[in-house]
Short mmCIF file of C-alpha atoms and ligand atoms in Angstrom, two decimals:
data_model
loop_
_atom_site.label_atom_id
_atom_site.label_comp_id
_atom_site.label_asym_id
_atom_site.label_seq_id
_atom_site.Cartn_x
_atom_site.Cartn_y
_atom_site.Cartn_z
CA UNK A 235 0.00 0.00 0.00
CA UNK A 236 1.09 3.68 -0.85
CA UNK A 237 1.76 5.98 2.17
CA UNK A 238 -1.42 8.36 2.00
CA UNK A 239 0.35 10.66 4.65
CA UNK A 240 -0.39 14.52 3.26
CA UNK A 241 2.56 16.23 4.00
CA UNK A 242 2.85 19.80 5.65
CA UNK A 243 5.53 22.06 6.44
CA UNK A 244 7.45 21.61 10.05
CA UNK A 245 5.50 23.22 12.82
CA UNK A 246 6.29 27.11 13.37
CA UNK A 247 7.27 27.37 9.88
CA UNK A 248 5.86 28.58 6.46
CA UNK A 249 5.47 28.89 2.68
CA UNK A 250 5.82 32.62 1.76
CA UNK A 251 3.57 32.38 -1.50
CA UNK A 252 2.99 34.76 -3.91
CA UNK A 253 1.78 37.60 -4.25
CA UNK A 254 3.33 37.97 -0.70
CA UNK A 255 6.58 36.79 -1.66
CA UNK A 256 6.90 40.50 -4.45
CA UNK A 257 6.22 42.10 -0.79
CA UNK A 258 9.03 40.66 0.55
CA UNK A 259 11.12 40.80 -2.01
CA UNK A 260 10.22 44.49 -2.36
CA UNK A 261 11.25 44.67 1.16
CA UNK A 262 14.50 43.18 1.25
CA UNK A 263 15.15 44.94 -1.80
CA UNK A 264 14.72 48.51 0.00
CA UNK A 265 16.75 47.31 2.63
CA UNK A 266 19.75 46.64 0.18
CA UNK A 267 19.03 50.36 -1.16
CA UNK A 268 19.14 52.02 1.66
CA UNK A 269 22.21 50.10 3.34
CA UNK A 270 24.06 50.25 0.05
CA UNK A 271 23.48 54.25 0.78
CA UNK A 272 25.03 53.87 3.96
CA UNK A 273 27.99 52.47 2.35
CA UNK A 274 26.76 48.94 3.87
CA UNK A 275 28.01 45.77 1.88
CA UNK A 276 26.33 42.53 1.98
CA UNK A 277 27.79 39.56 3.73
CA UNK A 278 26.49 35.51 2.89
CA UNK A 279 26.59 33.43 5.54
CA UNK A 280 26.10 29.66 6.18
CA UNK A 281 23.27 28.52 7.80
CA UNK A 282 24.91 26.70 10.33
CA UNK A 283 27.84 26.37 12.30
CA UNK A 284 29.43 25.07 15.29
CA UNK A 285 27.27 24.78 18.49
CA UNK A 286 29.95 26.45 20.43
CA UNK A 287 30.20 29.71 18.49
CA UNK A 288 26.76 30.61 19.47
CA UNK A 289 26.96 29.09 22.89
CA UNK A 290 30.55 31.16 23.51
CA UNK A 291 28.76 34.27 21.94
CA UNK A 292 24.80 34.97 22.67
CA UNK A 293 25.70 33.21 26.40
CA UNK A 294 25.44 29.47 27.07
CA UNK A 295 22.64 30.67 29.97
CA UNK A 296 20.30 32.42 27.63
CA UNK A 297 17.04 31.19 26.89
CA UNK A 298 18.00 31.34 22.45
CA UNK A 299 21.17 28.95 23.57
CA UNK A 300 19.91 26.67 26.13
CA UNK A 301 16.71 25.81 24.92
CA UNK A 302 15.48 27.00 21.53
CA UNK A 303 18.77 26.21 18.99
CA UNK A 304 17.92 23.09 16.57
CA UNK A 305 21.48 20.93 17.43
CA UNK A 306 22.42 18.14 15.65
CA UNK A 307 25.44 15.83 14.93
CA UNK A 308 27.40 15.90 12.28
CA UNK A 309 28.61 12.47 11.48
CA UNK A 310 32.30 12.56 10.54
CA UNK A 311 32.77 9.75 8.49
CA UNK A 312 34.51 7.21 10.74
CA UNK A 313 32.13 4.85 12.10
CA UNK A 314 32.04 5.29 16.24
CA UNK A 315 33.31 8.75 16.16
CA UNK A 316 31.80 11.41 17.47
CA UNK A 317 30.91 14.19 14.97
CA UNK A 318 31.08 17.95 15.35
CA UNK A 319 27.78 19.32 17.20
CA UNK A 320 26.70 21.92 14.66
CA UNK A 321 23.67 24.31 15.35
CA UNK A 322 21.03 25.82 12.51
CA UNK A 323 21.84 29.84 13.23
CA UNK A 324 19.63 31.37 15.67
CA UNK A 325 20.88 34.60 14.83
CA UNK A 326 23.75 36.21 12.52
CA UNK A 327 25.77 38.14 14.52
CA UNK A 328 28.16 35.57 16.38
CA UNK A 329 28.53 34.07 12.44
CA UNK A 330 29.32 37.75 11.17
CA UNK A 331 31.98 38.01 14.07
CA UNK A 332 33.41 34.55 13.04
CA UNK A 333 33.85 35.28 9.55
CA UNK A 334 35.12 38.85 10.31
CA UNK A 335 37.96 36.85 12.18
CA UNK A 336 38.28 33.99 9.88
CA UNK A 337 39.05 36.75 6.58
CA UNK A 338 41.26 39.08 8.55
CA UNK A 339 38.90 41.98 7.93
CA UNK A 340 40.52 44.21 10.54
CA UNK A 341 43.32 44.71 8.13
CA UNK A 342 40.33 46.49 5.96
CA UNK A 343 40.33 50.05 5.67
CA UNK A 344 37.95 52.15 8.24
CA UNK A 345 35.26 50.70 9.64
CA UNK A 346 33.48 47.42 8.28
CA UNK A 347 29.63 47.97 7.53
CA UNK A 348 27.98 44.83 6.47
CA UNK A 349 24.27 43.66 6.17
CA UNK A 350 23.17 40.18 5.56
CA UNK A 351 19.87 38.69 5.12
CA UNK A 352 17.99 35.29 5.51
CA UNK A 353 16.21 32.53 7.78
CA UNK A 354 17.22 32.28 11.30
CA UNK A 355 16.07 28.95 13.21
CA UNK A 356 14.42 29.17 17.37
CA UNK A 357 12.68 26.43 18.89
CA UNK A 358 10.38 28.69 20.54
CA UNK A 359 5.88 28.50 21.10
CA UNK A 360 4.68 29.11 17.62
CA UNK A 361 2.06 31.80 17.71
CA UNK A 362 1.51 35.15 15.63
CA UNK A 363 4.45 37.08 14.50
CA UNK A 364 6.68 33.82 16.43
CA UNK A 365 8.04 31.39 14.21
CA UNK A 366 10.27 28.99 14.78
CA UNK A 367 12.12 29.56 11.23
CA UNK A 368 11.74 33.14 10.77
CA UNK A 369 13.52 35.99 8.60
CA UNK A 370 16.05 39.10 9.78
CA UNK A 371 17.92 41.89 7.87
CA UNK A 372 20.90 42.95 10.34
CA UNK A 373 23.43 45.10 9.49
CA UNK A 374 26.65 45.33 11.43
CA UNK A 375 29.65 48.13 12.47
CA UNK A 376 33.02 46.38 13.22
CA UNK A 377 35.99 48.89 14.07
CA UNK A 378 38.30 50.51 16.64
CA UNK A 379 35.99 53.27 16.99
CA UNK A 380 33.14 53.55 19.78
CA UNK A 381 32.41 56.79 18.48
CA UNK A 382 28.24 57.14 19.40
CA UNK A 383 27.60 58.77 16.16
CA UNK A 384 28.41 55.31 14.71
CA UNK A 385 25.59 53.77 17.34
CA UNK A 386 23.56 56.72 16.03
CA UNK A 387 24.14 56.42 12.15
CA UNK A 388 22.80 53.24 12.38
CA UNK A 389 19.97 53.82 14.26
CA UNK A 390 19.52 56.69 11.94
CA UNK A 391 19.75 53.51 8.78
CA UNK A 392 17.44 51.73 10.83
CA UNK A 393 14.82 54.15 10.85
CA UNK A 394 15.25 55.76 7.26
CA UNK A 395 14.24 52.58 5.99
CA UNK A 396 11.35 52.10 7.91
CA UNK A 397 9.97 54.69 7.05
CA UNK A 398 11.41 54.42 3.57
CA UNK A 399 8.55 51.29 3.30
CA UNK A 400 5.72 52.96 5.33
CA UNK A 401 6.32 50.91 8.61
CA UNK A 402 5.89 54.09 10.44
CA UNK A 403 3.40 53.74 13.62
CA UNK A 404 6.90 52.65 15.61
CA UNK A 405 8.20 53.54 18.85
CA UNK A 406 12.35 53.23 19.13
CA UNK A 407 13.81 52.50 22.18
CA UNK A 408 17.20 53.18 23.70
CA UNK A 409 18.98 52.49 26.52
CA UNK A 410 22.48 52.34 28.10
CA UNK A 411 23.35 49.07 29.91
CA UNK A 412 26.93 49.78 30.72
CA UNK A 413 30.09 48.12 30.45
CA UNK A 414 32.07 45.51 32.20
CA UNK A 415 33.53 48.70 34.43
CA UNK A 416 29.69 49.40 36.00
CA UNK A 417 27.50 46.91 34.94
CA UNK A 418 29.05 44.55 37.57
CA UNK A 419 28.08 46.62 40.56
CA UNK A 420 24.78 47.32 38.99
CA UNK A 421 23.75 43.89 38.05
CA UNK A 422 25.02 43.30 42.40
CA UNK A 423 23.04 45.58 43.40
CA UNK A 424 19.70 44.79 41.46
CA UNK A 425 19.87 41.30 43.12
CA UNK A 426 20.43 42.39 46.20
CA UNK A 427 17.09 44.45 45.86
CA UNK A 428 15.06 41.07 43.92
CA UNK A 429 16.51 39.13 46.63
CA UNK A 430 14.03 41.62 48.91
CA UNK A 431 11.21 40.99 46.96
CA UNK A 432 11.71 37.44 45.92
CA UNK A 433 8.50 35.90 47.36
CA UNK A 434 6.16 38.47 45.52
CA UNK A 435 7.84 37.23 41.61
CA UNK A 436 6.95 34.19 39.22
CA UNK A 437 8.75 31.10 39.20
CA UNK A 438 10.87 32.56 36.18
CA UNK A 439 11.84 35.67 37.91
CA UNK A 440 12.92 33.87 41.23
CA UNK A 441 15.58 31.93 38.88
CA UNK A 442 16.86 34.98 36.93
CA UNK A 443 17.59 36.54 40.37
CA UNK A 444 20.72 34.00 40.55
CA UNK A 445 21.24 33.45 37.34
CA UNK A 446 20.53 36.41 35.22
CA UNK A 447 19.36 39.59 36.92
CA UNK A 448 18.50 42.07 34.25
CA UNK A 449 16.48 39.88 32.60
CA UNK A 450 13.95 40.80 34.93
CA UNK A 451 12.97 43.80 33.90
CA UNK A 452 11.98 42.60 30.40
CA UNK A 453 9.07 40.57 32.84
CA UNK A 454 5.78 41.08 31.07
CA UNK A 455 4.12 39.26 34.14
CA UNK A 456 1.49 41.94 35.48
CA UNK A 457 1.91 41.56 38.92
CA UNK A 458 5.63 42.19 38.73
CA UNK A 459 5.27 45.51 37.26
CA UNK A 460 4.70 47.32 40.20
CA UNK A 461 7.78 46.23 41.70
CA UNK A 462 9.92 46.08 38.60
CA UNK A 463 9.29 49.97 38.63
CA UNK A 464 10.87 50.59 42.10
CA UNK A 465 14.02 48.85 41.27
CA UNK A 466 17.41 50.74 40.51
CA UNK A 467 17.78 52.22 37.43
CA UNK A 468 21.18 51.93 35.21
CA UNK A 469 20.88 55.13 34.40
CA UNK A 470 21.81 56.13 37.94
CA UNK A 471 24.66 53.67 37.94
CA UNK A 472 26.39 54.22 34.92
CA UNK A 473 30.40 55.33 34.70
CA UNK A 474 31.45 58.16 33.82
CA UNK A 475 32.69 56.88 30.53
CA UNK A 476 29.04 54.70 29.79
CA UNK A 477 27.13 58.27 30.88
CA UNK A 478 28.95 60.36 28.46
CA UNK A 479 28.41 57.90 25.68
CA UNK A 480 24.79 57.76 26.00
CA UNK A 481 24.51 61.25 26.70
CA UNK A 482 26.57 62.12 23.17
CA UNK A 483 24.44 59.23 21.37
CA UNK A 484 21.23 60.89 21.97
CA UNK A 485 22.41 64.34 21.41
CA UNK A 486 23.72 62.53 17.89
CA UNK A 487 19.72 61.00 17.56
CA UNK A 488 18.91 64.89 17.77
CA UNK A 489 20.56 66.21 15.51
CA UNK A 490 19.92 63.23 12.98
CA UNK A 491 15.92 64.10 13.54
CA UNK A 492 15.54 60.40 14.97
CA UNK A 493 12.80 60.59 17.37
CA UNK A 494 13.26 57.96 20.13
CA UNK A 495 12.07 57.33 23.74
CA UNK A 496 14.55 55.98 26.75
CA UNK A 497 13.66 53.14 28.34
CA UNK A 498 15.41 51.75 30.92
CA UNK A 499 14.25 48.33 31.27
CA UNK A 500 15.70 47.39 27.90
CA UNK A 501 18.33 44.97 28.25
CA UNK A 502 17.95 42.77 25.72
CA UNK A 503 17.82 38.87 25.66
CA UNK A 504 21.43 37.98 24.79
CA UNK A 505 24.92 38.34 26.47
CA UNK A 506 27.38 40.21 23.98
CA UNK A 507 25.92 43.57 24.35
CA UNK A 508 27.63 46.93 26.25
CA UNK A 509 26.44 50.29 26.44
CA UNK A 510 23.68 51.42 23.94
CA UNK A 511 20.73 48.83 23.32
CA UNK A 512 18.02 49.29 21.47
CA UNK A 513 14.61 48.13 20.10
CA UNK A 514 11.69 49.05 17.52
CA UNK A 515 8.02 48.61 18.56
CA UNK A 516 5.80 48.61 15.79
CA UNK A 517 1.63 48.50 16.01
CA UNK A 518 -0.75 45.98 14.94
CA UNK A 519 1.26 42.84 15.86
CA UNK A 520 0.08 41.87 19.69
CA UNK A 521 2.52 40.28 22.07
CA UNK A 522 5.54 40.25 19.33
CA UNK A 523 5.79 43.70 18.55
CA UNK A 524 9.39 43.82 18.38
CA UNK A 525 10.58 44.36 15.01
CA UNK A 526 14.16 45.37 15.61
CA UNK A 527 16.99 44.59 18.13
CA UNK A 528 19.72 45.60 18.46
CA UNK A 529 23.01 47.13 20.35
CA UNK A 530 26.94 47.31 21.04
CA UNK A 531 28.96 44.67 21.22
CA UNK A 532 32.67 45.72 22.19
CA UNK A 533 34.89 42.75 22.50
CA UNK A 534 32.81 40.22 21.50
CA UNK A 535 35.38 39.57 18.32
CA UNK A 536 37.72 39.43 21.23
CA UNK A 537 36.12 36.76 23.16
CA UNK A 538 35.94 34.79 19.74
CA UNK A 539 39.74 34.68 19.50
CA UNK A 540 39.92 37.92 17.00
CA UNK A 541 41.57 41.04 17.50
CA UNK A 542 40.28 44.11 20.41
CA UNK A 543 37.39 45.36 18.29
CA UNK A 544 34.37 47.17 18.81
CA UNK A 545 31.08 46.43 17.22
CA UNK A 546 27.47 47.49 16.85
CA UNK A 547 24.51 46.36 15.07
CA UNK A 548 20.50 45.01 14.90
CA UNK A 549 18.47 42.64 13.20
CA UNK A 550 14.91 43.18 11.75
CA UNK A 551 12.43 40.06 12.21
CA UNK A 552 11.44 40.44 8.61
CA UNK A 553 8.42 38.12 9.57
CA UNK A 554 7.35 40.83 11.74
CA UNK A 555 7.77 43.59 9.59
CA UNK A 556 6.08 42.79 6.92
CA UNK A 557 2.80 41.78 8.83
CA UNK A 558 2.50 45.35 10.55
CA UNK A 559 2.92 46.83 6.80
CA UNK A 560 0.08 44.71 5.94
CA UNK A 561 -1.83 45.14 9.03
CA UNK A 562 -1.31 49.13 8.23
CA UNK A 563 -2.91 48.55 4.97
CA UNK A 564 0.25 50.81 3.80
CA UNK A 565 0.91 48.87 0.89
CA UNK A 566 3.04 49.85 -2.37
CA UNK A 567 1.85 49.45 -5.70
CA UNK A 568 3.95 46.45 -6.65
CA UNK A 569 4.69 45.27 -10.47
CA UNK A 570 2.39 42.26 -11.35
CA UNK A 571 1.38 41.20 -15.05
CA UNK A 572 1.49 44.02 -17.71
CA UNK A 573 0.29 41.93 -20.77
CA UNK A 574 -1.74 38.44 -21.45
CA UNK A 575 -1.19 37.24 -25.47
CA UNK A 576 -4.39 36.83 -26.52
CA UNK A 577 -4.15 34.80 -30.18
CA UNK A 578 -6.62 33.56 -32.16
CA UNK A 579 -6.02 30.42 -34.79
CA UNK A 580 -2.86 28.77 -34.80
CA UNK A 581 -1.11 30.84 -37.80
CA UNK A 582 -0.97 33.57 -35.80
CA UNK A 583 1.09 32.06 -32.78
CA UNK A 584 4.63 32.73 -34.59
CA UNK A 585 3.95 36.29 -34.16
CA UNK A 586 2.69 36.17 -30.82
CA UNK A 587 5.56 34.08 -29.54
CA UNK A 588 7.92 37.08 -31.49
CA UNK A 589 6.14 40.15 -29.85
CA UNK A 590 5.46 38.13 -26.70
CA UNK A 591 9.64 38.30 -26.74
CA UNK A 592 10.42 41.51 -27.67
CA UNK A 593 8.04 42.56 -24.71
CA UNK A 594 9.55 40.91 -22.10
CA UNK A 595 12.83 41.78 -23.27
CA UNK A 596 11.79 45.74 -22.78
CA UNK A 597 10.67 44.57 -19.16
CA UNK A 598 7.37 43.57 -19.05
CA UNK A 599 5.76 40.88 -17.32
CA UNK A 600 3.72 38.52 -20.36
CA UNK A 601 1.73 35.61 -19.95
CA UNK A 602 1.40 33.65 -23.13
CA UNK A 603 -1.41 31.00 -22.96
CA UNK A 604 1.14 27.84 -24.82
CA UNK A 605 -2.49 26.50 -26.49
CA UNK A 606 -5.11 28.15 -28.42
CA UNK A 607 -8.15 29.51 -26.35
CA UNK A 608 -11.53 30.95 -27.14
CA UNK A 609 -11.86 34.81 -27.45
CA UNK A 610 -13.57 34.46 -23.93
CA UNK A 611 -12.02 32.34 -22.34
CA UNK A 612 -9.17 34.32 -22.94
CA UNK A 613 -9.84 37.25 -22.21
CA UNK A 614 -11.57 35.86 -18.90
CA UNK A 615 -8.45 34.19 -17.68
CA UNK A 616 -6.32 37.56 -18.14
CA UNK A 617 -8.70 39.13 -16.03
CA UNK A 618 -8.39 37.01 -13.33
CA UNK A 619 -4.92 37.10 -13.63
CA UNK A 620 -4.52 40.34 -12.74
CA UNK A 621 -3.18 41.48 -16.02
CA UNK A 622 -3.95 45.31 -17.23
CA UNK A 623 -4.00 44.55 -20.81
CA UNK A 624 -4.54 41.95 -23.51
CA UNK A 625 -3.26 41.85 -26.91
CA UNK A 626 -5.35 40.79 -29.05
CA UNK A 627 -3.94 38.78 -31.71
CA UNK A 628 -6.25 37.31 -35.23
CA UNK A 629 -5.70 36.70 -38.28
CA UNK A 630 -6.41 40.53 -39.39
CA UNK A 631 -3.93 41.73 -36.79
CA UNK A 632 -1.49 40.07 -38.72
CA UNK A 633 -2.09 40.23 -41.94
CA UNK A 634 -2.36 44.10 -40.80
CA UNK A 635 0.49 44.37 -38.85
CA UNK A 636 -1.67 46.16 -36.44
CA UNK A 637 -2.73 44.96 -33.60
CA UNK A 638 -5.39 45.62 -30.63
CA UNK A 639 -4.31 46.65 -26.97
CA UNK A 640 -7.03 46.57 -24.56
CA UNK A 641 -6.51 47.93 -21.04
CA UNK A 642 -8.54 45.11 -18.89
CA UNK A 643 -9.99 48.37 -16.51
CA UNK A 644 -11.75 50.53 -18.46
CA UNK A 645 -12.09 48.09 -21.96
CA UNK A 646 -10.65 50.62 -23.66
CA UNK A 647 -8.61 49.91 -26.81
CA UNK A 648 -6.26 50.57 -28.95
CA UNK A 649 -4.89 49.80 -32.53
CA UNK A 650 -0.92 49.85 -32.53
CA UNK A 651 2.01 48.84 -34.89
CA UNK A 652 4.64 46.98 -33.30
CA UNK A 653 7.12 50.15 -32.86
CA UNK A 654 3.59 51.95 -31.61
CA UNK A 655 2.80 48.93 -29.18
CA UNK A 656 6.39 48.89 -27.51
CA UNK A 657 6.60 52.44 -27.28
CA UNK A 658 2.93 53.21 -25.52
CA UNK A 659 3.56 50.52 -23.57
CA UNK A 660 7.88 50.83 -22.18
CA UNK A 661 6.16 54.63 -21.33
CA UNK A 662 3.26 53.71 -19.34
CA UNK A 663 4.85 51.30 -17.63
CA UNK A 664 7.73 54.06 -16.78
CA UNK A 665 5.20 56.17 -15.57
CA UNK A 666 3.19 53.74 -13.15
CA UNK A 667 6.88 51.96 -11.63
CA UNK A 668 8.64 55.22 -11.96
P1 HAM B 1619 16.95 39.50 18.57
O1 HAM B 1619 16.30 40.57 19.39
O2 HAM B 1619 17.07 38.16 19.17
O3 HAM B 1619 18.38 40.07 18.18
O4 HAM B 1619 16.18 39.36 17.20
C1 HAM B 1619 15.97 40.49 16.38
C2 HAM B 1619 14.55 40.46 15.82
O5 HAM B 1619 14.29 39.21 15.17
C3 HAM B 1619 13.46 40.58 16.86
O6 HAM B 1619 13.23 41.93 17.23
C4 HAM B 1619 12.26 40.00 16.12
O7 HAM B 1619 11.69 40.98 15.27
C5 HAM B 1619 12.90 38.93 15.25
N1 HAM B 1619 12.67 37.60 15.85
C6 HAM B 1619 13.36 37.01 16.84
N2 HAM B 1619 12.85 35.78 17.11
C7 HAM B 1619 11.81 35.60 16.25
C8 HAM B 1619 10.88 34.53 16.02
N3 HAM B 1619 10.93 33.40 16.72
N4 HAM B 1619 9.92 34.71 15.07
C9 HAM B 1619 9.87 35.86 14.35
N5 HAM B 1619 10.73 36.88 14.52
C10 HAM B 1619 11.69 36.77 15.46
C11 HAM B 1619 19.29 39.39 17.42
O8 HAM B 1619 19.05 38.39 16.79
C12 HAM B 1619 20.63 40.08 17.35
N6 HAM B 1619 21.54 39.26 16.54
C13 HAM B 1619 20.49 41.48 16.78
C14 HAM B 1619 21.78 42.20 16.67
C15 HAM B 1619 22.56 42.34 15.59
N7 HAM B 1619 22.40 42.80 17.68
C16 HAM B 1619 23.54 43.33 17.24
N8 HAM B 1619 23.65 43.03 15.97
#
């Protein structure tokens, strides 16, 4: 008997079908244009790589590392030998560190701006805007420079090319969570405070006390609200070095016209980051409204085995992104078919298959039916495929040399030449994708 089982794609992940997927290709497409402005270059990565480079780099206690990366063994070859554990990426960063490292790209000329793009992989509770594969567009500063305007140039990226595809009902958030000179004493003193109020917080909360402090504050519990907001602040425990650098990144934010709001409870959910952190709220998504992360990362390239190097960057949850656009109702006017071949009798399919070329060649999108159809029919199916005219070819068209354009909104039509066809049509089509 043949297996009947209907098969579906992996739970918490998804087909991105058309005519979604010429959203999303719009999308990533204005990314590239407006990092490329930037002076950004793209970077490829592999989808996986070795268990330990995440583990060493997000933190082996964080929530990504210990319980949501999809691990696996790689056999080796050799029977009985262990193979390499190798992890799907939940994230691009700690790769874009290792290849920095790997190519020697601190020998490169001022600072190295790249962006990269593609699925990242989190065992985490599927639910709206949470997938377990999922998309980001990150973009990353590696240098010896610390300067803020660098944190604020790319905050500045971020947010010109949010806007640049309408995802503008956003709130950004910054914050300042110190460095390895102040944090300590901060992070000390916070669970000294929890330690107070330990009976009154959730089972998770009670754990991070020990383990992981400042992820406290990113509690969504209710009930822990009201103490959450009575807690020390990081702001009033900064250095001297951490307060200037925040105070010169949002004076930078100013005079960039970036509007933003502090917020001090944003520390983010994975170890690497110093100083500035950041996130983008956006509306219409729920519970996962974050649709950027991102922050410093000074001496993370370090702790990989590279060179002392500072770093900044984010990632966008494409996912994310893309359904607050569409929730917005914000949508651009996006290319879909120009012209459906409409031909009549089967003498007149050489010249349909030689204009249908010449079309496409000047850009167009065609659809040319590969068998004879009724007048109807035809013109039916072009309709329903979206297409905003038909060209009519019969016998008379080509014996003519003239033949009929019919824009599919209004019926109205035309009688064009070849040259006349090509030309009306190259020019409207200029005017409507600019
Ligand atoms: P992250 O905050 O873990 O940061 O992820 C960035 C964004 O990816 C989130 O704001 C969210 O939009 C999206 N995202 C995360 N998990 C999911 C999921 N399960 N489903 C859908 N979307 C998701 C990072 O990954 C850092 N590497 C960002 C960074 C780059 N920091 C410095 N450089």
């Amino acid at each position: 008997m043949t297996d009947q089982k209907q098969f579906r794609a992996i739970k918490g992940t998804r087909d991105i079908l058309p005519p979604d997927s010429t959203l999303w290709n719009w999308f990533e497409q204005s990314a590239r244009d407006v990092f490329e402005s930037y002076n950004f270059r793209e970077l490829r990565l592999p989808i996986f790589e070795d268990t330990s480079l995440f583990a060493r780099s997000v933190g082996g206690e964080t929530d990504i590392v210990s319980k949501e990366m999809y691990t696996f063994e790689d056999k080796t070859g050799a029977a009985g030998e262990a193979g390499n554990l190798i992890s799907l990426r939940p994230e691009a960063t700690a790769s874009t560190m290792r290849a920095y490292i790997e190519h020697g790209m601190h020998t490169l000329p001022g600072n190295v701006k790249l962006y990269y793009m593609g699925p990242m992989f989190r065992r985490e509770r599927p639910q709206k805007g949470r997938y377990r594969q999922f998309y980001q567009i990150g973009a990353e500063v590696l240098g010896q420079s610390d300067a803020p305007a660098i944190d604020a140039e790319v905050i500045e990226m971020l947010m010109t090319f949010f806007s640049r595809v309408g995802l503008t009902r956003t709130t950004l958030y910054v914050n300042s969570i110190g460095d390895k000179n102040c944090r300590p004493q901060y992070v000390e003193l916070l669970r000294e405070e929890l330690r107070k109020v330990k009976d009154q917080l959730g089972a998770d909360s009670q754990r991070r006390i020990e383990t992981n402090p400042l992820r406290v504050l990113d509690s969504k519990i209710p009930q822990e609200q009201e103490i959450i907001a009575k807690l020390p602040r990081i702001s009033d425990h900064l250095c001297e070095a951490c307060r200037e650098h925040f105070a010169k990144l949002k004076d930078e934010l100013r005079l960039r016209g970036v509007a933003f709001e502090e917020n001090w409870r944003l520390v983010r959910g994975l170890d690497y980051y110093t100083r500035t952190t950041f996130e983008v709220i956006a509306e219409g998504l729920g519970s996962q409204n974050a649709v950027c992360g991102g922050g410093r990362y000074d001496g993370l390239v370090e702790l990989l085995g590279g060179p002392p190097t500072k770093g900044i960057g984010f990632a966008i949850g494409t996912d994310r992104a893309i359904l607050s656009i569409q929730e917005s109702g914000n949508l651009p006017k996006l290319p879909g078919l120009d012209v459906f071949v409409a031909w009549m009798g089967a003498p007149t399919y050489p010249t349909a298959v030689g204009l249908t070329k010449k079309l496409r060649n000047a850009g167009l999108s065609v659809e040319l039916p590969g068998e004879e159809m009724k007048f109807k029919k035809s013109l039916n199916l072009a309709d329903k495929l979206g297409a905003r005219y038909a060209l009519i070819i019969g016998g008379d068209e080509v014996a003519s040399g003239s033949f009929t354009l019919k824009r599919l909104a209004d019926a109205e039509q035309k009688k064009l030449s070849e040259y006349e066809l090509l030309e009306y049509l190259e020019s409207e089509r200029r005017g409507t994708r600019g």
